[in-house]
Short mmCIF file of C-alpha atoms in Angstrom, two decimals:
data_model
loop_
_atom_site.label_atom_id
_atom_site.label_comp_id
_atom_site.label_asym_id
_atom_site.label_seq_id
_atom_site.Cartn_x
_atom_site.Cartn_y
_atom_site.Cartn_z
CA PRO A 1 30.65 -0.22 16.51
CA ALA A 2 31.44 -3.89 16.47
CA ARG A 3 30.01 -5.93 13.63
CA ALA A 4 27.68 -8.82 14.29
CA ARG A 5 29.36 -12.19 14.32
CA GLY A 6 28.17 -15.21 12.38
CA PRO A 7 27.55 -18.66 13.83
CA ARG A 8 31.22 -19.65 13.48
CA GLY A 9 32.65 -16.43 14.85
CA GLY A 10 33.40 -14.82 11.50
CA ALA A 11 31.92 -11.50 10.42
CA ARG A 12 28.45 -11.83 8.91
CA PRO A 13 28.10 -10.61 5.37
CA ARG A 14 25.88 -7.63 4.84
CA ARG A 15 22.82 -8.78 2.98
CA CYS A 16 20.96 -5.57 2.20
CA ASP A 17 23.59 -3.63 0.28
CA MET A 18 21.88 -1.58 -2.42
CA SER A 19 23.90 0.96 -4.31
CA THR A 20 22.96 3.67 -6.76
CA THR A 21 25.03 6.13 -8.68
CA THR A 22 24.41 8.97 -6.23
CA GLU A 23 23.99 7.36 -2.87
CA GLU A 24 24.63 4.05 -1.14
CA PHE A 25 22.01 2.27 0.93
CA THR A 26 23.61 -0.11 3.38
CA CYS A 27 22.37 -1.80 6.49
CA ASP A 28 24.00 -1.11 9.82
CA SER A 29 22.85 -4.46 11.20
CA PHE A 30 22.56 -7.97 9.81
CA LEU A 31 18.78 -7.92 9.38
CA CYS A 32 18.44 -4.22 8.49
CA ASN A 33 16.65 -3.43 11.74
CA GLU A 34 18.94 -0.88 13.37
CA GLY A 35 16.12 1.68 13.55
CA TRP A 36 12.80 2.60 12.00
CA ALA A 37 14.36 4.56 9.15
CA GLU A 38 16.54 1.65 8.14
CA LEU A 39 13.75 -0.86 8.54
CA LEU A 40 11.20 1.08 6.49
CA SER A 41 13.68 2.02 3.78
CA HIS A 42 14.63 -1.61 3.18
CA ILE A 43 11.11 -3.00 2.80
CA SER A 44 10.40 -4.06 -0.75
CA PRO A 45 8.56 -1.55 -2.95
CA TYR A 46 6.28 -4.41 -3.97
CA PHE A 47 5.10 -4.57 -0.35
CA TRP A 48 4.34 -0.84 -0.31
CA ALA A 49 2.47 -1.04 -3.62
CA ASN A 50 0.35 -4.02 -2.57
CA MET A 51 -0.30 -2.53 0.87
CA GLY A 52 -1.55 0.69 -0.76
CA ILE A 53 -3.92 -1.30 -2.96
CA ALA A 54 -5.21 -3.26 0.03
CA ILE A 55 -5.72 -0.11 2.11
CA GLY A 56 -7.46 1.67 -0.77
CA LEU A 57 -9.85 -1.21 -1.44
CA GLY A 58 -10.48 -1.99 2.21
CA PHE A 59 -11.17 1.54 3.33
CA SER A 60 -13.35 2.18 0.27
CA VAL A 61 -15.55 -0.73 1.26
CA ILE A 62 -15.60 0.44 4.89
CA GLY A 63 -16.58 3.95 3.77
CA ALA A 64 -19.35 2.59 1.58
CA ALA A 65 -20.63 0.38 4.39
CA TRP A 66 -20.63 3.30 6.81
CA GLY A 67 -22.48 5.51 4.33
CA ILE A 68 -25.07 2.82 3.60
CA PHE A 69 -25.55 2.32 7.33
CA LEU A 70 -26.15 6.04 7.92
CA THR A 71 -28.36 6.68 4.93
CA GLY A 72 -30.24 3.38 5.27
CA SER A 73 -31.19 3.99 8.86
CA THR A 74 -32.21 7.55 7.99
CA LEU A 75 -34.33 6.31 5.08
CA VAL A 76 -36.09 3.78 7.27
CA GLY A 77 -36.89 6.51 9.79
CA ALA A 78 -38.13 8.80 7.03
CA ALA A 79 -40.22 6.03 5.45
CA VAL A 80 -42.07 5.55 8.72
CA LYS A 81 -43.22 9.16 8.71
CA ALA A 82 -43.82 9.49 4.96
CA PRO A 83 -44.17 6.13 3.13
CA ARG A 84 -44.43 7.74 -0.32
CA ILE A 85 -40.71 8.77 -0.35
CA ARG A 86 -39.38 5.28 0.26
CA SER A 87 -38.26 4.56 -3.31
CA LYS A 88 -37.21 8.12 -4.14
CA ASN A 89 -34.44 8.24 -1.54
CA LEU A 90 -32.67 5.07 -2.65
CA VAL A 91 -30.41 7.24 -4.80
CA SER A 92 -28.35 8.14 -1.73
CA VAL A 93 -27.70 4.45 -1.04
CA ILE A 94 -26.61 3.99 -4.64
CA PHE A 95 -24.12 6.85 -4.27
CA CYS A 96 -22.66 5.15 -1.22
CA GLU A 97 -22.23 1.95 -3.20
CA ALA A 98 -20.42 3.95 -5.87
CA THR A 99 -17.56 4.63 -3.44
CA ALA A 100 -16.99 0.89 -3.04
CA ILE A 101 -17.08 0.46 -6.81
CA TYR A 102 -14.55 3.29 -7.12
CA GLY A 103 -12.27 1.43 -4.69
CA VAL A 104 -12.55 -1.75 -6.75
CA ILE A 105 -11.73 0.14 -9.95
CA LEU A 106 -8.74 1.74 -8.22
CA ALA A 107 -7.49 -1.68 -7.13
CA ILE A 108 -7.78 -3.06 -10.66
CA VAL A 109 -5.97 -0.09 -12.19
CA LEU A 110 -3.18 -0.11 -9.61
CA LEU A 111 -2.73 -3.89 -9.82
CA ASN A 112 -2.13 -3.52 -13.54
CA LYS A 113 0.66 -1.03 -12.78
CA ILE A 114 2.65 -3.65 -10.84
CA THR A 115 4.92 -5.71 -13.08
CA GLU A 116 7.24 -8.57 -12.22
CA PRO A 117 10.95 -8.08 -12.80
CA LYS A 118 12.19 -9.50 -16.09
CA GLU A 119 15.07 -11.33 -14.44
CA LYS A 120 14.21 -13.28 -11.33
CA GLY A 121 16.82 -13.61 -8.61
CA TYR A 122 18.12 -12.22 -5.36
CA THR A 123 20.35 -9.58 -6.88
CA PHE A 124 19.72 -6.76 -9.32
CA ALA A 125 21.81 -5.52 -12.20
CA GLU A 126 24.49 -2.92 -11.56
CA ASP A 127 22.59 -0.28 -13.52
CA TRP A 128 19.28 -0.96 -11.70
CA ASP A 129 17.26 2.23 -11.25
CA TRP A 130 16.60 2.14 -7.49
CA ALA A 131 15.07 5.60 -7.43
CA ALA A 132 12.32 4.69 -9.92
CA PHE A 133 11.82 1.31 -8.21
CA THR A 134 11.20 2.80 -4.78
CA PHE A 135 9.24 5.76 -6.17
CA GLY A 136 6.87 3.37 -7.93
CA GLY A 137 6.16 1.49 -4.71
CA TYR A 138 5.64 4.64 -2.67
CA ALA A 139 3.48 6.20 -5.41
CA LEU A 140 1.10 3.25 -5.50
CA PHE A 141 1.02 3.20 -1.69
CA SER A 142 0.12 6.88 -1.48
CA ALA A 143 -2.49 6.56 -4.25
CA GLY A 144 -4.21 3.70 -2.45
CA VAL A 145 -4.07 5.37 0.96
CA SER A 146 -5.39 8.69 -0.32
CA VAL A 147 -8.31 7.09 -2.18
CA GLY A 148 -9.11 4.81 0.76
CA PHE A 149 -9.16 7.58 3.36
CA THR A 150 -11.10 9.87 0.99
CA ASN A 151 -13.76 7.19 0.55
CA VAL A 152 -13.97 6.68 4.32
CA GLY A 153 -14.52 10.41 4.68
CA SER A 154 -17.15 10.50 1.97
CA GLY A 155 -18.97 7.51 3.50
#
């Protein structure tokens, strides 16, 4: 396939070249958008980590809100028929709030796992551990998504 041409007719340099000791990650297009696999594999692991934290916190709050809505409306209906059980059934609302608190705790713990690189710049060292870098981003993403969807289900 023909390479993309720059503004002056010369070949554009490839920007997204990342190499490891076992495998080479290169872009087939100038902006790394040849297909979904190339696009998703070249997104920064910091994005995946922060997106997992946001999904975990957001869905935990949504799950807690849904649970409070369900149990609160049920408690109001039950309090109409039997007013003496009004304060006894508030425990179920407190349990629903606990899922939101769990999401906040997860976000705090996962945010402390993200560290800035020691050397700032657009390139990494030759011996950069790309496998651990991408695994860390995907691990935090999956942790946040699993906790978020679990809290939606429990709500």
